[in-house]
Amino acid sequence: MDKIKLLTIAVITLLLLNFGTLGFLLISGPKHGGRPPHRMPKEIIIDRLQFDTTQQKEYQTLINWHRKTIDSLDRQIRETKNELYTQLTKPEGDIKTKDSLINALADHQKQIEQTHFKHFEDIKGLCRPEQRENFYDLTRELSRIFGKQPKPRHE
């Protein structure tokens, strides 16, 4: 067998192996050891609490209220932070203003946590008695499901 035939067979074999591997990865998807697809918290709650259609509609109303309230508080936090950091541009920082703005930020954050808690109380209120045990199980995972992913640290 000459070198050209051997090289041709090797190239064809490698191409077939590559295509076979790619095909396997595309067909098998994440279910074979890959990362599972990200599920939205809404889907997790509906699934875990086994909400029926009526409960899902009521839950969507709760989500709309929650999102609107949190968005408003987030906007207030951004505006307050901008005002706070503007204090750095002044030659003599006003300690009273700085402390007042920091207290306002703390108050906004407190309101966010109260809003989250009320939201989950409202979700609990949607549950029928037979769904309550699933809700209690879910409460142990709320911080993981809804927690923000840590950001890289500034070095």
XYZ file of N, CA and C in Angstrom:
465
model
N 0.853 -1.170 0.000
C 0.000 0.000 0.000
C 0.902 1.238 0.000
N 0.614 2.137 -0.908
C 1.468 3.310 -0.986
C 1.029 4.385 0.002
N 1.838 5.383 0.148
C 1.620 6.433 1.151
C 0.342 7.231 0.881
N 0.004 7.473 -0.351
C -1.189 8.271 -0.680
C -2.459 7.535 -0.254
N -2.526 6.210 -0.508
C -3.700 5.434 -0.092
C -3.808 5.417 1.422
N -2.701 5.239 2.119
C -2.688 5.203 3.580
C -3.130 6.549 4.150
N -2.635 7.638 3.582
C -3.013 8.970 4.024
C -4.492 9.228 3.757
N -4.998 8.810 2.618
C -6.418 8.982 2.278
C -7.300 8.222 3.259
N -6.955 6.992 3.579
C -7.730 6.184 4.531
C -7.707 6.834 5.919
N -6.545 7.346 6.345
C -6.433 7.995 7.654
C -7.307 9.251 7.713
N -7.301 10.077 6.669
C -8.104 11.309 6.637
C -9.591 10.972 6.668
N -10.012 10.001 5.866
C -11.425 9.599 5.834
C -11.852 9.060 7.198
N -11.002 8.242 7.832
C -11.312 7.692 9.158
C -11.459 8.814 10.180
N -10.564 9.768 10.174
C -10.643 10.893 11.113
C -11.893 11.747 10.873
N -12.223 11.987 9.616
C -13.436 12.744 9.306
C -14.680 12.012 9.818
N -14.753 10.705 9.589
C -15.897 9.923 10.070
C -15.995 9.962 11.591
N -14.865 9.849 12.272
C -14.861 9.937 13.741
C -15.349 11.308 14.214
N -14.887 12.377 13.581
C -15.327 13.729 13.955
C -16.821 13.914 13.737
N -17.290 13.507 12.559
C -18.721 13.640 12.281
C -19.554 12.780 13.232
N -19.065 11.593 13.533
C -19.767 10.724 14.479
C -19.843 11.345 15.865
N -18.755 11.935 16.309
C -18.733 12.594 17.628
C -19.674 13.789 17.652
N -19.624 14.625 16.631
C -20.525 15.773 16.555
C -21.991 15.332 16.536
N -22.284 14.313 15.753
C -23.650 13.797 15.694
C -24.112 13.297 17.049
N -23.261 12.578 17.748
C -23.612 12.076 19.076
C -23.901 13.222 20.036
N -23.045 14.251 20.025
C -23.240 15.391 20.925
C -24.521 16.149 20.612
N -24.822 16.314 19.340
C -26.041 17.034 18.971
C -27.294 16.239 19.303
N -27.262 14.951 19.084
C -28.437 14.115 19.340
C -28.644 13.908 20.839
N -27.568 13.638 21.564
C -27.715 13.332 22.987
C -28.041 14.568 23.800
N -27.558 15.734 23.402
C -27.859 16.973 24.100
C -27.415 16.941 25.549
N -28.029 17.820 26.379
C -27.598 17.949 27.763
C -27.972 16.769 28.658
N -28.857 15.891 28.207
C -29.312 14.828 29.097
C -28.235 13.779 29.388
N -27.155 13.766 28.608
C -26.088 12.797 28.831
C -24.876 13.462 29.457
N -25.023 13.943 30.663
C -23.894 14.481 31.395
C -23.670 15.969 31.230
N -24.370 16.613 30.315
C -24.211 18.053 30.154
C -25.009 18.790 31.213
N -24.933 20.099 31.153
C -25.710 20.912 32.077
C -27.171 20.886 31.680
N -28.092 20.715 32.634
C -29.512 20.744 32.277
C -29.905 22.152 31.828
N -30.919 22.255 30.975
C -31.330 23.582 30.528
C -31.829 24.407 31.714
N -31.563 25.712 31.669
C -31.981 26.611 32.748
C -33.494 26.777 32.719
N -34.103 26.549 33.863
C -35.549 26.733 33.970
C -35.818 28.026 34.712
N -36.818 28.729 34.250
C -37.199 29.975 34.890
C -37.834 29.666 36.246
N -37.646 30.543 37.240
C -38.255 30.316 38.555
C -39.766 30.102 38.478
N -40.430 30.837 37.578
C -41.878 30.673 37.411
C -42.211 29.223 37.057
N -41.455 28.653 36.128
C -41.699 27.267 35.720
C -41.449 26.303 36.868
N -40.408 26.564 37.641
C -40.081 25.697 38.775
C -41.221 25.709 39.785
N -41.736 26.891 40.105
C -42.805 26.996 41.101
C -44.073 26.319 40.601
N -44.455 26.581 39.363
C -45.660 25.961 38.806
C -45.530 24.441 38.825
N -44.372 23.956 38.433
C -44.134 22.515 38.396
C -44.113 21.904 39.800
N -43.344 22.497 40.693
C -43.187 21.927 42.032
C -44.470 21.987 42.851
N -45.252 23.050 42.663
C -46.491 23.180 43.427
C -47.690 22.593 42.694
N -47.460 22.151 41.460
C -48.503 21.526 40.644
C -49.738 22.421 40.530
N -49.488 23.675 40.146
C -50.576 24.631 39.994
C -51.444 24.257 38.800
N -52.751 24.366 38.991
C -53.672 24.163 37.876
C -53.761 25.470 37.076
N -54.580 25.475 36.041
C -54.670 26.629 35.146
C -55.122 27.887 35.884
N -56.107 27.761 36.750
C -56.595 28.919 37.506
C -55.511 29.466 38.416
N -54.811 28.578 39.104
C -53.733 29.011 39.989
C -52.615 29.674 39.186
N -52.343 29.176 38.002
C -51.289 29.762 37.178
C -51.648 31.188 36.762
N -52.912 31.425 36.457
C -53.347 32.783 36.099
C -53.217 33.718 37.302
N -53.628 33.251 38.468
C -53.498 34.065 39.680
C -52.023 34.296 40.011
N -51.212 33.288 39.799
C -49.777 33.406 40.043
C -49.164 34.453 39.110
N -49.593 34.478 37.856
C -49.088 35.479 36.910
C -49.432 36.886 37.382
N -50.614 37.077 37.957
C -50.991 38.380 38.516
C -50.045 38.764 39.648
N -49.726 37.793 40.507
C -48.783 38.046 41.602
C -47.403 38.415 41.045
N -46.979 37.718 40.014
C -45.674 37.997 39.413
C -45.646 39.423 38.864
N -46.713 39.827 38.189
C -46.768 41.170 37.607
C -46.640 42.244 38.692
N -47.372 42.077 39.796
C -47.285 43.025 40.914
C -45.871 43.027 41.492
N -45.328 41.840 41.724
C -44.006 41.707 42.325
C -42.950 42.376 41.444
N -42.975 42.075 40.151
C -41.981 42.627 39.236
C -42.068 44.157 39.180
N -43.289 44.688 39.120
C -43.489 46.138 39.065
C -42.942 46.801 40.327
N -43.205 46.212 41.472
C -42.744 46.770 42.745
C -41.219 46.710 42.847
N -40.643 45.563 42.504
C -39.185 45.401 42.587
C -38.490 46.324 41.585
N -39.027 46.448 40.382
C -38.431 47.347 39.393
C -38.407 48.788 39.896
N -39.494 49.204 40.533
C -39.567 50.554 41.076
C -38.521 50.755 42.182
N -38.403 49.779 43.061
C -37.410 49.881 44.137
C -35.989 49.846 43.588
N -35.746 49.018 42.595
C -34.420 48.978 41.968
C -34.073 50.337 41.351
N -35.055 50.960 40.725
C -34.838 52.279 40.121
C -34.511 53.310 41.215
N -35.230 53.241 42.342
C -34.957 54.152 43.455
C -33.549 53.940 44.012
N -33.129 52.685 44.078
C -31.779 52.385 44.569
C -30.733 52.976 43.631
N -30.911 52.789 42.320
C -29.952 53.355 41.362
C -29.866 54.874 41.489
N -31.030 55.527 41.595
C -31.050 56.989 41.707
C -30.382 57.441 43.003
N -30.653 56.747 44.090
C -30.056 57.105 45.381
C -28.545 56.890 45.356
N -28.110 55.779 44.737
C -26.662 55.537 44.625
C -25.994 56.616 43.791
N -26.633 57.018 42.705
C -26.067 58.098 41.887
C -25.920 59.376 42.709
N -26.939 59.686 43.485
C -26.886 60.876 44.333
C -25.785 60.736 45.396
N -25.662 59.548 45.973
C -24.628 59.310 46.984
C -23.232 59.498 46.385
N -22.990 58.877 45.241
C -21.656 58.947 44.652
C -21.352 60.327 44.088
N -22.371 61.120 43.832
C -22.162 62.507 43.431
C -21.520 63.286 44.574
N -21.753 62.843 45.797
C -21.152 63.489 46.959
C -19.616 63.435 46.888
N -19.090 62.465 46.170
C -17.636 62.337 46.050
C -17.033 63.459 45.212
N -17.839 64.118 44.408
C -17.332 65.188 43.547
C -17.230 66.519 44.283
N -17.822 66.581 45.456
C -17.808 67.832 46.214
C -16.538 67.903 47.061
N -15.972 69.098 47.165
C -14.721 69.220 47.911
C -14.863 68.780 49.370
N -15.925 69.173 49.982
C -16.186 68.792 51.369
C -17.481 67.998 51.388
N -17.375 66.702 51.612
C -18.573 65.873 51.636
C -19.439 66.197 52.844
N -20.729 66.276 52.634
C -21.675 66.538 53.713
C -22.006 65.207 54.392
N -21.552 65.037 55.622
C -21.725 63.766 56.338
C -23.209 63.464 56.543
N -24.004 64.515 56.852
C -25.442 64.285 57.053
C -26.103 63.772 55.775
N -25.767 64.364 54.654
C -26.346 63.940 53.371
C -25.922 62.519 53.048
N -24.626 62.250 53.229
C -24.105 60.908 52.956
C -24.822 59.870 53.825
N -24.925 60.134 55.118
C -25.596 59.192 56.021
C -27.074 59.037 55.673
N -27.697 60.132 55.294
C -29.111 60.088 54.916
C -29.316 59.217 53.671
N -28.429 59.365 52.709
C -28.541 58.577 51.478
C -28.266 57.095 51.740
N -27.300 56.814 52.591
C -27.016 55.414 52.933
C -28.195 54.804 53.684
N -28.814 55.563 54.558
C -30.009 55.069 55.256
C -31.165 54.845 54.276
N -31.292 55.710 53.281
C -32.335 55.530 52.262
C -32.086 54.247 51.477
N -30.817 53.962 51.153
C -30.491 52.711 50.457
C -30.867 51.500 51.307
N -30.564 51.577 52.591
C -30.912 50.473 53.490
C -32.427 50.285 53.551
N -33.146 51.391 53.570
C -34.613 51.318 53.607
C -35.165 50.701 52.320
N -34.600 51.085 51.182
C -35.042 50.499 49.907
C -34.782 48.990 49.890
N -33.617 48.586 50.375
C -33.294 47.159 50.402
C -34.242 46.416 51.342
N -34.583 47.039 52.456
C -35.540 46.439 53.394
C -36.897 46.252 52.708
N -37.311 47.251 51.946
C -38.586 47.159 51.221
C -38.551 46.036 50.183
N -37.408 45.846 49.552
C -37.279 44.753 48.581
C -37.472 43.414 49.275
N -36.824 43.217 50.398
C -36.949 41.949 51.122
C -38.377 41.739 51.622
N -39.021 42.805 52.078
C -40.421 42.702 52.503
C -41.323 42.343 51.329
N -41.032 42.899 50.166
C -41.814 42.600 48.962
C -41.639 41.143 48.557
N -40.389 40.653 48.592
C -40.151 39.244 48.279
C -40.928 38.343 49.244
N -40.852 38.658 50.523
C -41.520 37.824 51.525
C -43.034 37.820 51.305
N -43.608 39.003 51.056
C -45.051 39.075 50.798
C -45.416 38.279 49.552
N -44.571 38.344 48.538
C -44.825 37.605 47.304
C -44.947 36.108 47.604
N -44.044 35.589 48.423
C -44.097 34.160 48.739
C -45.244 33.829 49.692
N -45.606 34.758 50.544
C -46.817 34.555 51.352
C -48.040 34.455 50.441
N -48.084 35.312 49.426
C -49.196 35.285 48.480
C -49.215 33.978 47.689
N -48.043 33.492 47.305
C -47.961 32.207 46.595
C -48.474 31.097 47.514
N -48.073 31.143 48.768
C -48.553 30.158 49.744
C -50.086 30.197 49.820
N -50.636 31.415 49.747
C -52.088 31.571 49.784
C -52.791 30.962 48.579
N -52.078 30.825 47.467
C -52.664 30.191 46.280
C -52.751 28.671 46.430
N -51.930 28.119 47.307
C -51.836 26.665 47.433
C -53.072 26.083 48.117
N -53.524 24.978 47.581
C -54.566 24.201 48.249
C -53.889 23.416 49.375
N -54.651 22.924 50.337
C -54.033 22.198 51.469
C -53.092 21.068 51.044
N -53.438 20.350 49.990
C -52.585 19.233 49.558
C -51.294 19.709 48.881
N -51.213 20.997 48.537
C -50.018 21.550 47.908
C -49.075 22.197 48.922
N -49.559 22.371 50.140
C -48.766 23.085 51.155
C -47.455 22.379 51.475
N -47.444 21.063 51.539
C -46.206 20.341 51.853
C -45.154 20.604 50.777
N -45.587 20.634 49.508
C -44.665 20.964 48.414
C -44.142 22.394 48.560
N -45.028 23.300 49.015
C -44.598 24.687 49.227
C -43.541 24.749 50.328
N -43.762 24.021 51.407
C -42.792 24.035 52.511
C -41.448 23.469 52.049
N -41.477 22.439 51.215
C -40.232 21.895 50.667
C -39.539 22.939 49.789
N -40.330 23.655 49.013
C -39.791 24.671 48.117
C -39.129 25.810 48.890
N -39.667 26.154 50.048
C -39.111 27.280 50.810
C -37.659 27.034 51.208
N -37.269 25.788 51.313
C -35.877 25.474 51.662
C -34.922 25.780 50.516
N -35.466 25.967 49.314
C -34.627 26.194 48.134
C -34.781 27.595 47.536
N -35.592 28.437 48.155
C -35.892 29.731 47.550
C -34.651 30.584 47.312
N -33.745 30.613 48.268
C -32.570 31.463 48.082
C -31.693 30.950 46.937
N -31.672 29.641 46.712
C -30.889 29.086 45.612
C -31.579 29.370 44.271
N -32.900 29.186 44.231
C -33.650 29.373 42.985
C -33.654 30.841 42.560
N -33.835 31.738 43.531
C -33.986 33.151 43.204
C -32.743 33.979 43.495
N -31.726 33.374 44.068
C -30.520 34.118 44.394
C -29.775 34.549 43.149
N -29.148 35.699 43.231
C -28.331 36.174 42.113
C -27.005 35.416 42.138
N -26.498 35.142 40.969
C -25.201 34.498 40.855
C -24.130 35.495 41.297
N -23.138 35.012 42.037
C -22.087 35.947 42.476
C -21.337 36.536 41.290
N -21.025 37.799 41.423
C -20.272 38.499 40.376
C -18.782 38.305 40.648
N -17.980 38.383 39.610
C -16.538 38.296 39.838
C -16.074 39.459 40.708
N -15.137 39.166 41.585
C -14.639 40.193 42.495
C -13.705 41.137 41.778
N -13.763 42.373 42.215
C -12.865 43.400 41.687
C -11.527 43.269 42.411
N -10.487 43.114 41.666
C -9.152 42.936 42.282
C -8.399 44.223 42.278
